[in-house]
Short mmCIF file of C-alpha atoms in Angstrom, two decimals:
data_model
loop_
_atom_site.label_atom_id
_atom_site.label_comp_id
_atom_site.label_asym_id
_atom_site.label_seq_id
_atom_site.Cartn_x
_atom_site.Cartn_y
_atom_site.Cartn_z
CA MET A 1 0.78 -11.75 -43.66
CA THR A 2 -2.94 -11.46 -43.99
CA ASP A 3 -4.64 -9.23 -41.56
CA LEU A 4 -8.20 -10.61 -40.40
CA TRP A 5 -8.43 -8.31 -37.39
CA GLN A 6 -9.09 -4.93 -39.06
CA GLN A 7 -13.12 -5.23 -38.20
CA ASP A 8 -15.23 -4.55 -35.92
CA ASP A 9 -15.52 -7.56 -34.74
CA ALA A 10 -11.90 -8.48 -33.68
CA LEU A 11 -12.67 -8.87 -29.80
CA GLU A 12 -15.01 -11.35 -30.79
CA LYS A 13 -12.76 -12.98 -33.07
CA HIS A 14 -10.26 -13.04 -30.76
CA GLY A 15 -12.10 -14.77 -28.29
CA LEU A 16 -13.33 -17.89 -30.60
CA MET A 17 -9.66 -17.67 -31.64
CA VAL A 18 -8.60 -18.45 -27.67
CA LYS A 19 -11.32 -21.12 -27.42
CA GLY A 20 -9.81 -22.80 -30.57
CA LEU A 21 -6.49 -22.56 -29.01
CA CYS A 22 -7.95 -23.68 -25.41
CA GLN A 23 -9.10 -27.22 -27.02
CA LYS A 24 -6.08 -27.51 -29.11
CA LEU A 25 -3.60 -27.44 -26.02
CA GLU A 26 -6.25 -29.36 -23.89
CA ALA A 27 -5.58 -32.14 -26.58
CA GLN A 28 -1.86 -31.79 -26.39
CA ALA A 29 -1.20 -31.55 -22.72
CA GLY A 30 -4.22 -34.00 -21.45
CA THR A 31 -5.21 -31.38 -18.86
CA GLN A 32 -7.79 -28.40 -18.81
CA ALA A 33 -6.58 -25.15 -20.16
CA VAL A 34 -7.05 -22.26 -17.64
CA VAL A 35 -7.80 -18.74 -19.10
CA THR A 36 -6.72 -15.34 -17.09
CA GLN A 37 -7.33 -12.22 -18.77
CA THR A 38 -5.98 -8.65 -18.18
CA HIS A 39 -7.07 -5.29 -19.92
CA ILE A 40 -4.74 -5.98 -22.93
CA SER A 41 -3.98 -9.37 -23.19
CA THR A 42 -5.18 -13.12 -22.66
CA ILE A 43 -2.75 -15.78 -21.34
CA ILE A 44 -3.86 -19.42 -21.84
CA LEU A 45 -2.32 -21.93 -19.10
CA ALA A 46 -1.76 -25.51 -20.40
CA GLY A 47 0.76 -27.83 -19.04
CA GLU A 48 4.00 -26.93 -18.44
CA PHE A 49 3.58 -23.79 -20.71
CA ALA A 50 1.49 -20.42 -20.82
CA TYR A 51 0.78 -18.67 -23.84
CA LYS A 52 0.56 -14.54 -23.88
CA LEU A 53 -1.54 -13.33 -26.73
CA LYS A 54 -2.18 -9.51 -27.00
CA LYS A 55 -5.73 -8.25 -27.84
CA PRO A 56 -6.50 -5.99 -30.71
CA LEU A 57 -7.08 -3.12 -29.09
CA LYS A 58 -6.20 0.44 -29.73
CA LEU A 59 -5.75 2.68 -26.66
CA PRO A 60 -4.63 6.00 -25.71
CA PHE A 61 -1.64 4.32 -24.57
CA LEU A 62 -0.70 1.66 -26.92
CA ASP A 63 -2.19 0.19 -30.41
CA PHE A 64 -2.49 -3.54 -30.62
CA SER A 65 -5.04 -3.24 -33.37
CA THR A 66 -3.11 -4.47 -36.39
CA LEU A 67 -1.18 -7.93 -36.93
CA GLU A 68 1.82 -6.15 -37.61
CA ASN A 69 2.21 -4.28 -34.46
CA ARG A 70 0.75 -7.35 -32.10
CA HIS A 71 4.32 -9.23 -33.68
CA HIS A 72 6.44 -6.41 -33.02
CA PHE A 73 5.14 -5.93 -29.47
CA CYS A 74 5.40 -9.82 -28.93
CA LEU A 75 9.10 -9.63 -30.16
CA LYS A 76 9.77 -6.91 -27.76
CA GLU A 77 8.07 -8.58 -24.85
CA LEU A 78 10.25 -11.65 -25.48
CA ALA A 79 13.32 -9.21 -26.09
CA ILE A 80 13.14 -7.22 -22.90
CA ASN A 81 12.10 -10.31 -20.64
CA GLN A 82 14.81 -12.10 -21.49
CA ARG A 83 16.82 -9.69 -19.75
CA THR A 84 15.68 -10.55 -16.30
CA ALA A 85 13.37 -14.04 -16.72
CA PRO A 86 15.43 -15.67 -19.36
CA GLU A 87 14.41 -19.05 -18.50
CA LEU A 88 10.30 -18.34 -18.34
CA TYR A 89 10.22 -16.28 -21.71
CA LEU A 90 10.46 -19.18 -24.51
CA ALA A 91 9.84 -17.86 -28.06
CA VAL A 92 7.07 -15.78 -30.38
CA LEU A 93 5.50 -18.23 -32.30
CA PRO A 94 2.11 -17.21 -35.09
CA VAL A 95 -1.28 -18.46 -34.50
CA THR A 96 -1.71 -19.98 -37.88
CA GLY A 97 -4.97 -21.19 -39.49
CA SER A 98 -8.40 -19.52 -38.82
CA PRO A 99 -10.08 -17.76 -35.68
CA LEU A 100 -12.49 -20.87 -35.56
CA ALA A 101 -9.66 -23.39 -36.06
CA PRO A 102 -6.49 -22.15 -35.19
CA ASP A 103 -2.99 -23.71 -34.73
CA ILE A 104 0.38 -22.87 -32.90
CA ASP A 105 3.11 -22.72 -35.59
CA GLY A 106 1.42 -24.28 -38.15
CA GLN A 107 1.90 -24.21 -42.06
CA GLU A 108 -1.28 -22.57 -42.73
CA LEU A 109 -2.25 -18.65 -43.01
CA VAL A 110 -0.71 -16.83 -39.80
CA ILE A 111 -3.49 -14.75 -38.05
CA ASP A 112 -1.98 -13.82 -34.86
CA TRP A 113 1.13 -14.40 -32.88
CA LEU A 114 2.19 -14.80 -28.95
CA VAL A 115 4.57 -15.40 -26.57
CA LYS A 116 5.01 -18.92 -25.20
CA MET A 117 6.67 -18.37 -21.80
CA HIS A 118 7.09 -21.20 -18.85
CA ARG A 119 4.31 -21.68 -16.51
CA PHE A 120 4.82 -20.69 -13.07
CA ASP A 121 3.30 -21.29 -9.46
CA SER A 122 0.92 -18.27 -8.98
CA SER A 123 1.66 -19.18 -4.76
CA GLN A 124 5.50 -18.21 -5.81
CA GLU A 125 4.83 -14.28 -7.02
CA PHE A 126 5.91 -11.95 -4.59
CA ALA A 127 2.56 -10.31 -4.27
CA VAL A 128 0.72 -14.01 -3.29
CA MET A 129 3.60 -14.30 -0.83
CA ALA A 130 3.09 -10.71 0.31
CA ARG A 131 -0.63 -11.47 1.55
CA ALA A 132 0.06 -14.81 3.08
CA GLY A 133 2.70 -13.82 5.37
CA THR A 134 5.65 -15.98 3.41
CA LEU A 135 7.83 -13.55 2.05
CA THR A 136 11.00 -13.82 3.92
CA PHE A 137 14.13 -10.88 4.39
CA SER A 138 16.26 -13.37 2.62
CA LEU A 139 13.65 -13.23 -0.87
CA VAL A 140 13.83 -9.51 -0.69
CA GLU A 141 17.46 -9.46 -0.38
CA THR A 142 18.14 -11.52 -3.41
CA LEU A 143 15.96 -9.58 -5.59
CA ALA A 144 17.32 -6.34 -4.41
CA ARG A 145 20.64 -7.86 -5.90
CA HIS A 146 18.91 -8.92 -8.65
CA LEU A 147 17.21 -5.91 -9.59
CA ALA A 148 20.78 -4.03 -8.94
CA ARG A 149 22.81 -6.27 -11.34
CA PHE A 150 20.18 -5.73 -13.97
CA HIS A 151 20.46 -1.82 -13.66
CA GLU A 152 23.77 -1.82 -13.68
CA SER A 153 23.40 -4.30 -17.14
CA LEU A 154 21.64 -1.56 -18.83
CA PRO A 155 22.94 1.15 -21.37
CA ARG A 156 22.75 4.47 -20.45
CA LEU A 157 20.29 6.82 -22.34
CA SER A 158 20.61 10.42 -23.55
CA ALA A 159 18.58 13.17 -22.77
CA THR A 160 16.75 12.69 -25.97
CA ALA A 161 15.59 9.02 -25.31
CA VAL A 162 14.05 10.25 -21.74
CA ASN A 163 12.53 13.32 -22.52
CA GLU A 164 9.84 12.55 -24.62
CA LYS A 165 6.91 12.07 -21.84
CA THR A 166 8.30 12.51 -18.55
CA THR A 167 7.49 10.89 -14.88
CA LEU A 168 5.86 14.39 -14.26
CA ASP A 169 3.49 14.17 -17.57
CA TRP A 170 2.15 10.80 -16.61
CA LEU A 171 1.85 12.05 -12.83
CA LEU A 172 -0.48 15.11 -13.55
CA GLU A 173 -2.11 13.03 -16.06
CA SER A 174 -3.19 10.60 -13.36
CA PHE A 175 -4.37 13.35 -11.39
CA ASP A 176 -6.36 14.64 -13.85
CA GLU A 177 -7.73 10.58 -14.55
CA ILE A 178 -9.05 10.77 -10.73
CA LYS A 179 -10.29 14.21 -10.51
CA PHE A 180 -12.79 13.71 -13.51
CA HIS A 181 -13.43 10.07 -12.53
CA PRO A 182 -17.50 10.02 -11.76
CA PHE A 183 -16.92 8.91 -8.14
CA PHE A 184 -14.12 10.74 -7.08
CA SER A 185 -16.05 14.10 -5.90
CA ALA A 186 -18.14 12.42 -3.00
CA MET A 187 -15.00 11.03 -1.66
CA PRO A 188 -13.23 12.56 1.26
CA GLU A 189 -9.76 12.95 -0.36
CA ALA A 190 -11.65 15.29 -3.23
CA THR A 191 -11.03 18.38 -0.84
CA GLU A 192 -6.81 17.42 -0.74
CA TRP A 193 -6.67 16.38 -4.85
CA GLU A 194 -5.93 20.65 -5.23
CA SER A 195 -3.09 20.99 -2.42
CA PHE A 196 -1.85 17.60 -3.00
CA ARG A 197 -1.35 18.07 -6.90
CA GLN A 198 0.29 20.94 -6.33
CA ASP A 199 2.69 20.10 -3.20
CA LEU A 200 3.82 16.68 -5.72
CA LYS A 201 4.03 18.93 -8.84
CA ALA A 202 6.07 21.59 -6.77
CA THR A 203 8.39 18.54 -5.36
CA PHE A 204 9.07 17.28 -9.55
CA GLU A 205 9.71 21.13 -10.60
CA ASN A 206 11.95 21.77 -7.63
CA HIS A 207 14.34 18.56 -8.47
CA LEU A 208 14.75 19.20 -12.28
CA PRO A 209 17.80 19.89 -11.86
CA TRP A 210 18.77 16.74 -10.01
CA ARG A 211 16.89 14.67 -12.56
CA GLN A 212 19.22 16.76 -15.45
CA GLN A 213 21.82 15.63 -13.09
CA ARG A 214 20.84 11.70 -12.95
CA ILE A 215 20.39 12.04 -16.71
CA ASP A 216 23.91 12.96 -17.47
CA GLN A 217 25.20 10.57 -14.91
CA GLY A 218 23.66 7.96 -16.61
CA PHE A 219 20.79 6.52 -14.33
CA PHE A 220 17.98 6.67 -16.72
CA ARG A 221 17.81 3.36 -18.80
CA PRO A 222 15.52 1.30 -20.33
CA CYS A 223 13.99 -0.41 -17.23
CA HIS A 224 11.73 -2.42 -16.79
CA GLY A 225 8.77 -0.25 -15.43
CA ASP A 226 6.53 -2.46 -13.96
CA LEU A 227 7.91 -3.70 -10.69
CA HIS A 228 4.94 -4.15 -8.45
CA LEU A 229 5.07 -7.48 -6.67
CA GLY A 230 2.83 -9.20 -8.92
CA ASN A 231 5.66 -8.96 -11.68
CA ILE A 232 8.52 -11.05 -9.46
CA VAL A 233 8.23 -14.53 -8.84
CA LEU A 234 10.05 -17.41 -7.30
CA TRP A 235 10.87 -19.70 -9.78
CA GLN A 236 12.97 -22.75 -9.40
CA ASN A 237 14.67 -21.32 -6.49
CA ARG A 238 15.68 -18.30 -8.82
CA VAL A 239 14.18 -14.88 -7.79
CA MET A 240 13.07 -12.80 -11.50
CA ALA A 241 11.15 -9.90 -12.48
CA PHE A 242 9.12 -10.90 -15.14
CA ASP A 243 6.21 -8.83 -17.46
CA ALA A 244 7.92 -6.11 -18.37
CA LEU A 245 6.27 -2.85 -20.24
CA GLU A 246 6.83 -2.86 -23.90
CA PHE A 247 4.09 -0.76 -24.99
CA ASP A 248 5.36 2.57 -24.16
CA ASP A 249 9.15 3.31 -24.17
CA SER A 250 8.32 6.80 -21.96
CA LEU A 251 7.29 4.52 -19.16
CA SER A 252 10.29 2.36 -19.10
CA ASN A 253 13.19 4.77 -19.91
CA ILE A 254 13.62 5.98 -16.47
CA ASP A 255 15.76 6.57 -13.48
CA VAL A 256 16.60 3.60 -12.23
CA MET A 257 15.37 4.80 -8.90
CA ASN A 258 11.98 5.10 -10.41
CA ASP A 259 11.81 1.72 -11.30
CA LEU A 260 13.19 0.31 -8.01
CA ALA A 261 10.18 2.65 -6.57
CA PHE A 262 7.54 0.52 -7.69
CA ALA A 263 8.47 -2.86 -5.83
CA TYR A 264 9.80 -0.45 -2.79
CA MET A 265 6.08 1.42 -2.40
CA ASP A 266 4.59 -2.14 -3.12
CA LEU A 267 5.94 -3.48 0.30
CA HIS A 268 5.08 -0.35 2.05
CA ALA A 269 1.85 -0.92 0.52
CA SER A 270 1.39 -4.64 1.62
CA ARG A 271 1.93 -3.04 5.17
CA LEU A 272 5.85 -4.70 5.19
CA PRO A 273 7.90 -1.61 5.85
CA GLU A 274 10.75 -3.74 7.14
CA LEU A 275 10.99 -6.03 4.14
CA ALA A 276 10.66 -2.33 2.04
CA SER A 277 13.79 -0.98 3.93
CA ARG A 278 15.59 -4.30 3.40
CA LEU A 279 15.35 -4.08 0.17
CA LEU A 280 16.54 -0.45 -0.19
CA ASN A 281 19.21 -1.37 1.77
CA THR A 282 20.52 -4.41 0.05
CA TYR A 283 19.83 -2.48 -3.09
CA LEU A 284 22.01 0.49 -2.50
CA GLU A 285 24.67 -1.58 -0.69
CA GLU A 286 24.90 -3.34 -3.86
CA GLY A 287 25.06 -0.82 -6.63
CA GLY A 288 25.64 2.51 -4.21
CA ASP A 289 23.28 4.52 -5.65
CA TYR A 290 22.76 6.63 -3.04
CA GLU A 291 22.21 9.65 -4.26
CA GLY A 292 19.23 8.59 -6.06
CA LEU A 293 17.28 8.69 -2.34
CA ARG A 294 16.72 11.98 -2.72
CA LEU A 295 14.00 11.59 -5.70
CA LEU A 296 12.73 8.46 -4.02
CA PRO A 297 10.00 9.51 -2.25
CA GLU A 298 8.38 11.28 -5.15
CA TYR A 299 9.23 8.40 -7.62
CA ALA A 300 7.24 6.35 -4.74
CA ALA A 301 4.38 8.95 -4.03
CA TYR A 302 4.02 8.54 -8.20
CA ARG A 303 3.89 5.06 -7.81
CA ALA A 304 1.27 5.05 -5.49
CA LEU A 305 -0.72 7.72 -7.13
CA VAL A 306 -1.17 5.64 -10.24
CA ARG A 307 -2.12 2.72 -8.10
CA ALA A 308 -4.39 4.82 -6.29
CA LYS A 309 -6.06 5.73 -9.89
CA ILE A 310 -6.50 2.10 -10.71
CA ALA A 311 -8.09 1.31 -7.95
CA LEU A 312 -10.86 4.17 -8.02
CA MET A 313 -10.99 2.82 -11.84
CA GLN A 314 -12.31 -0.82 -10.85
CA GLY A 315 -14.40 0.94 -8.04
CA LYS A 316 -12.18 -0.48 -5.04
CA ASN A 317 -12.61 3.10 -3.05
CA GLU A 318 -10.88 1.47 0.20
CA LYS A 319 -7.95 0.55 -1.47
CA PHE A 320 -7.91 4.04 -3.53
CA SER A 321 -7.80 5.58 0.19
CA GLN A 322 -4.72 3.37 0.82
CA TYR A 323 -2.77 4.21 -1.94
CA TRP A 324 -3.66 8.05 -1.56
CA ARG A 325 -2.98 7.97 1.73
CA LEU A 326 0.53 5.82 0.92
CA ALA A 327 1.37 8.48 -1.52
CA ARG A 328 1.04 11.36 0.81
CA SER A 329 2.75 9.70 3.22
CA PHE A 330 6.13 9.50 1.18
CA VAL A 331 6.11 13.10 0.55
CA SER A 332 4.41 14.76 3.79
CA PRO A 333 6.52 12.63 6.25
CA THR A 334 6.29 12.89 10.16
CA ALA A 335 9.03 10.54 11.56
CA PRO A 336 12.24 12.11 12.57
CA LEU A 337 15.75 12.08 11.51
CA ALA A 338 18.71 10.69 13.41
CA LEU A 339 22.30 10.34 12.68
CA VAL A 340 23.35 6.30 14.63
CA LEU A 341 26.59 5.28 15.00
CA VAL A 342 27.00 1.56 15.52
CA TYR A 343 30.39 0.67 16.46
CA GLY A 344 32.19 -2.35 18.38
CA LEU A 345 34.82 -4.84 17.71
CA SER A 346 34.60 -7.44 14.88
CA GLY A 347 32.57 -10.26 15.72
CA SER A 348 30.43 -8.31 17.67
CA GLY A 349 27.83 -8.35 15.80
CA LYS A 350 27.24 -4.38 14.66
CA SER A 351 26.31 -4.90 11.20
CA THR A 352 23.66 -6.98 12.26
CA VAL A 353 22.36 -4.75 14.71
CA ALA A 354 22.78 -2.03 11.94
CA GLN A 355 20.81 -3.56 9.80
CA MET A 356 18.19 -4.83 11.87
CA LEU A 357 17.80 -1.46 13.41
CA GLY A 358 17.54 0.19 9.86
CA ASP A 359 15.19 -2.13 9.15
CA ARG A 360 13.22 -1.25 12.24
CA VAL A 361 13.04 2.49 11.98
CA GLY A 362 13.08 2.76 7.72
CA GLY A 363 17.13 3.80 8.00
CA ILE A 364 19.71 3.53 5.51
CA ARG A 365 22.63 1.38 6.71
CA LEU A 366 26.35 2.44 5.65
CA ARG A 367 28.59 -0.26 6.17
CA SER A 368 32.30 0.78 6.35
CA ASP A 369 33.34 -3.02 5.39
CA THR A 370 31.09 -2.60 2.15
CA GLU A 371 32.36 1.34 1.07
CA ARG A 372 35.82 0.10 1.84
CA LYS A 373 35.62 -2.49 -1.13
CA ARG A 374 33.71 -0.07 -3.28
CA LEU A 375 36.40 2.44 -2.81
CA PHE A 376 39.27 0.52 -3.70
CA ASN A 377 37.45 -1.82 -6.61
CA LYS A 378 37.71 1.67 -8.48
CA ALA A 379 41.50 1.51 -7.91
CA LEU A 380 41.73 -2.47 -8.93
CA LYS A 381 39.22 -1.61 -12.12
CA ASN A 382 41.97 1.33 -12.97
CA GLY A 383 44.70 -1.62 -13.45
CA LEU A 384 46.12 -0.64 -9.17
CA VAL A 385 47.45 -3.66 -6.96
CA VAL A 386 45.72 -3.09 -3.92
CA ASN A 387 46.85 -5.59 -1.13
CA LYS A 388 45.56 -5.72 2.62
CA GLU A 389 48.19 -3.88 4.02
CA VAL A 390 47.01 -0.86 1.81
CA LEU A 391 43.47 -1.71 2.42
CA TYR A 392 43.52 -1.54 5.85
CA SER A 393 46.18 1.03 6.43
CA PRO A 394 45.63 4.03 8.33
CA GLU A 395 45.34 6.21 5.24
CA ALA A 396 43.05 3.81 3.64
CA SER A 397 40.86 3.85 6.99
CA GLN A 398 41.02 8.29 7.10
CA ARG A 399 39.03 7.49 3.13
CA VAL A 400 36.73 5.05 4.49
CA TYR A 401 35.23 7.24 7.18
CA ALA A 402 35.45 10.63 4.80
CA ARG A 403 33.03 8.79 2.38
CA LEU A 404 31.21 7.25 5.70
CA LEU A 405 30.77 10.88 6.45
CA GLU A 406 29.79 12.25 3.27
CA LEU A 407 27.19 9.46 2.35
CA ALA A 408 25.77 10.12 5.97
CA GLU A 409 24.94 14.06 5.19
CA LYS A 410 23.52 12.98 2.12
CA LEU A 411 21.26 10.26 3.33
CA LEU A 412 20.15 12.94 6.23
CA GLN A 413 19.95 15.56 3.30
CA ALA A 414 17.40 12.93 1.47
CA GLY A 415 15.33 12.60 4.41
CA PHE A 416 16.60 9.45 5.51
CA ILE A 417 18.03 8.00 9.39
CA ALA A 418 21.42 7.28 8.91
CA VAL A 419 23.17 4.39 10.40
CA VAL A 420 26.78 4.08 10.38
CA ASP A 421 28.42 0.56 10.88
CA ALA A 422 31.71 0.92 11.53
CA VAL A 423 34.34 -0.23 14.36
CA PHE A 424 34.85 3.63 15.35
CA LEU A 425 38.08 2.64 17.40
CA HIS A 426 38.93 6.20 17.67
CA GLN A 427 36.96 8.96 19.34
CA ASP A 428 38.36 11.55 17.05
CA ASP A 429 36.41 9.71 14.14
CA ARG A 430 32.92 9.68 16.27
CA VAL A 431 33.63 13.74 16.71
CA LEU A 432 33.00 13.95 12.83
CA PHE A 433 29.57 12.27 12.80
CA HIS A 434 28.72 14.47 16.45
CA ASN A 435 29.65 17.52 14.59
CA LEU A 436 27.65 16.68 11.29
CA ALA A 437 24.34 15.66 13.39
CA ASN A 438 24.69 19.10 15.33
CA ARG A 439 25.41 20.96 12.24
CA LEU A 440 22.24 19.46 10.60
CA GLY A 441 20.64 19.61 13.81
CA VAL A 442 19.62 15.93 13.99
CA PRO A 443 19.64 13.89 17.06
CA PHE A 444 23.27 11.91 17.25
CA ARG A 445 22.90 8.36 18.82
CA LEU A 446 25.70 5.84 19.40
CA VAL A 447 25.05 2.04 19.95
CA SER A 448 27.84 0.31 21.48
CA CYS A 449 27.62 -3.92 20.41
CA GLU A 450 29.37 -6.12 22.72
CA ALA A 451 29.81 -10.11 23.15
CA PRO A 452 32.31 -12.09 25.00
CA GLU A 453 35.80 -12.28 23.25
CA ASN A 454 34.79 -16.40 22.65
CA ILE A 455 32.11 -15.75 20.98
CA MET A 456 33.50 -12.76 18.56
CA GLU A 457 36.50 -15.26 17.71
CA ASN A 458 34.31 -18.63 16.61
CA ARG A 459 32.10 -15.71 14.64
CA ILE A 460 34.84 -14.47 12.73
CA VAL A 461 36.64 -17.91 12.21
CA LYS A 462 33.20 -18.58 10.83
CA ARG A 463 32.50 -15.66 8.54
CA ALA A 464 35.84 -16.32 7.32
CA GLN A 465 35.12 -19.89 5.97
CA ALA A 466 31.73 -19.21 4.68
CA GLY A 467 33.52 -16.89 2.32
CA LYS A 468 30.13 -14.55 2.00
CA ASP A 469 30.89 -11.41 4.28
CA PRO A 470 32.55 -8.17 3.27
CA SER A 471 34.66 -8.10 6.20
CA ASP A 472 38.20 -9.60 6.02
CA ALA A 473 38.90 -9.56 9.67
CA THR A 474 40.76 -11.99 11.63
CA VAL A 475 41.18 -12.80 14.96
CA GLU A 476 44.59 -11.08 15.21
CA VAL A 477 42.64 -8.06 13.46
CA LEU A 478 40.14 -8.25 16.73
CA ASN A 479 43.05 -8.32 19.20
CA ALA A 480 44.86 -5.42 17.55
CA GLN A 481 41.73 -3.55 17.92
CA ALA A 482 40.78 -4.50 21.40
CA GLY A 483 44.17 -2.72 22.05
CA SER A 484 43.61 0.35 20.38
CA PHE A 485 40.11 1.05 21.07
CA GLU A 486 39.39 4.37 22.73
CA PRO A 487 36.61 4.34 25.32
CA VAL A 488 33.73 6.70 24.80
CA PRO A 489 33.66 9.93 27.22
CA GLY A 490 31.36 9.95 30.10
CA ASN A 491 29.81 12.89 28.67
CA TRP A 492 28.66 11.28 25.80
CA GLU A 493 26.66 8.78 28.21
CA GLU A 494 23.47 10.73 27.52
CA PHE A 495 23.01 9.39 23.80
CA SER A 496 24.65 6.17 24.14
CA SER A 497 23.15 2.62 24.56
CA ARG A 498 24.96 -0.88 24.69
CA VAL A 499 23.59 -3.80 23.02
CA VAL A 500 25.17 -7.19 24.32
CA ASN A 501 24.82 -9.67 21.05
CA ASP A 502 25.79 -13.12 23.47
CA GLY A 503 22.20 -14.95 22.60
CA SER A 504 19.94 -15.79 19.87
CA LEU A 505 19.55 -13.91 16.89
CA GLU A 506 15.54 -13.45 18.03
CA ASP A 507 17.01 -12.69 21.37
CA LEU A 508 19.04 -9.58 19.55
CA ARG A 509 15.73 -8.70 17.15
CA GLN A 510 13.65 -7.98 20.46
CA LYS A 511 16.75 -6.13 21.60
CA VAL A 512 17.12 -3.72 18.57
CA GLN A 513 13.06 -3.49 18.46
CA ARG A 514 13.51 -1.84 22.24
CA LEU A 515 16.34 -0.05 21.41
CA ALA A 516 14.25 1.10 18.42
CA GLY A 517 11.80 2.36 20.52
CA LEU A 518 14.06 4.44 22.56
CA PHE A 519 14.95 7.01 20.39
CA VAL A 520 13.28 7.14 17.16
CA GLU A 521 9.66 6.05 15.97
CA LYS A 522 8.93 2.99 13.65
CA GLN A 523 8.53 4.42 10.20
CA THR A 524 5.64 3.06 8.18
CA GLY A 525 6.13 4.45 4.56
CA GLY A 526 6.62 7.86 5.37
CA MET A 527 10.00 10.27 4.31
CA ARG A 528 11.25 13.35 4.75
CA LYS A 529 11.64 16.01 2.09
#
């Protein structure tokens, strides 16, 4: 292969080649080609396909200046994106001929390389749907499960692979780029630069032992690296992340929670905090990485700061200020903490109430059904036989409540409201959580979920028929629960609330909204140190 691009007019030749490719593709597809540009790429949309070329550039953070490098990074782009979007990323093909008369995968001289992709409807990008108000809880839940399974599939990285240039290095570099931008000194945020930089730097440095622990535990992996909403799409009824970061491994060899933090931050930036909370909760329930939460605030702040820098460079001062404030809010929260127990008999709707409440207040739901299965999945993986008698024995239930108590403490210490979803038949179990709240000095709240017996029975039967819920409760279990339920003592009324769940989902949503307003402010992006 001969490199024709090692000249000052490389970008001009690139432009001529793109023009020639458009003409060729238009003739093949019978429709007009559309060209979109990014800072480092050119994408030609023609017919059912997209053709992505790398611009012949050499920048501080990447080198696409040679034919060999562009080929290498095209191959890498294909490989890393086939992890999450194999149906979109089809092949790496040579561009042959000359800049004035190019062809794709022809017989002449190879002059460049491109990635061939399936074309998709841009209105199905999550960023577009977020702006249009069409992004739903269901789509966000699907995304969360997609990301949790993707992260779980990745190999664990050694300390050597993740310490070349750290997130803290990138963070401080972004602060410097903001400071030295010619327009920044005249902006109101300029007076906050030094204090914010020092605060965020100190937060990262204070948490370096946690970071090392995350590396040792295998949570640093070759991630996507660029999970903003514009890189997530609904294609053929499947949610998938695309356009993973291929040009610098130090930006993608990161903590999986750092990877998730981009989408989480972007939902907050889109003023969709309840969807952000649902994303986080579903991800955690799927994978169980609750300990990663203690680093999420600084990761989210880092993601928002990078977005602020980009907005400033694009002259979007209002956007810059929005991202700057958001970055500060993640590490300077104002909303209060709380430990909330959402309890009731099977079929009373407590899991739905806990989920809605968590969304509303930015809390994390801890579901007993999910954690019970997670505890015993470890036993199953070790070859042990676990039947339902063992799974729901008093000893097993004690283990589950102990695990919920442990996780609730970790959530509160990480700065998140803990919403614990369990039957809580016995007052002794409730007292354990009450004592935890007192020890940590956070408000304690009880939410009793109730429904008529026939409604609870119908819900249990339908849930079992659907086979998609972690709960194994039956009508017989419900009857047993009702016979052994211990009432809450009268002196606990001051922190108790009651939700009667006997109407529509919308009725319940309104009840939960009123309930949230009674004891905790709605969270709009901030978390607590």
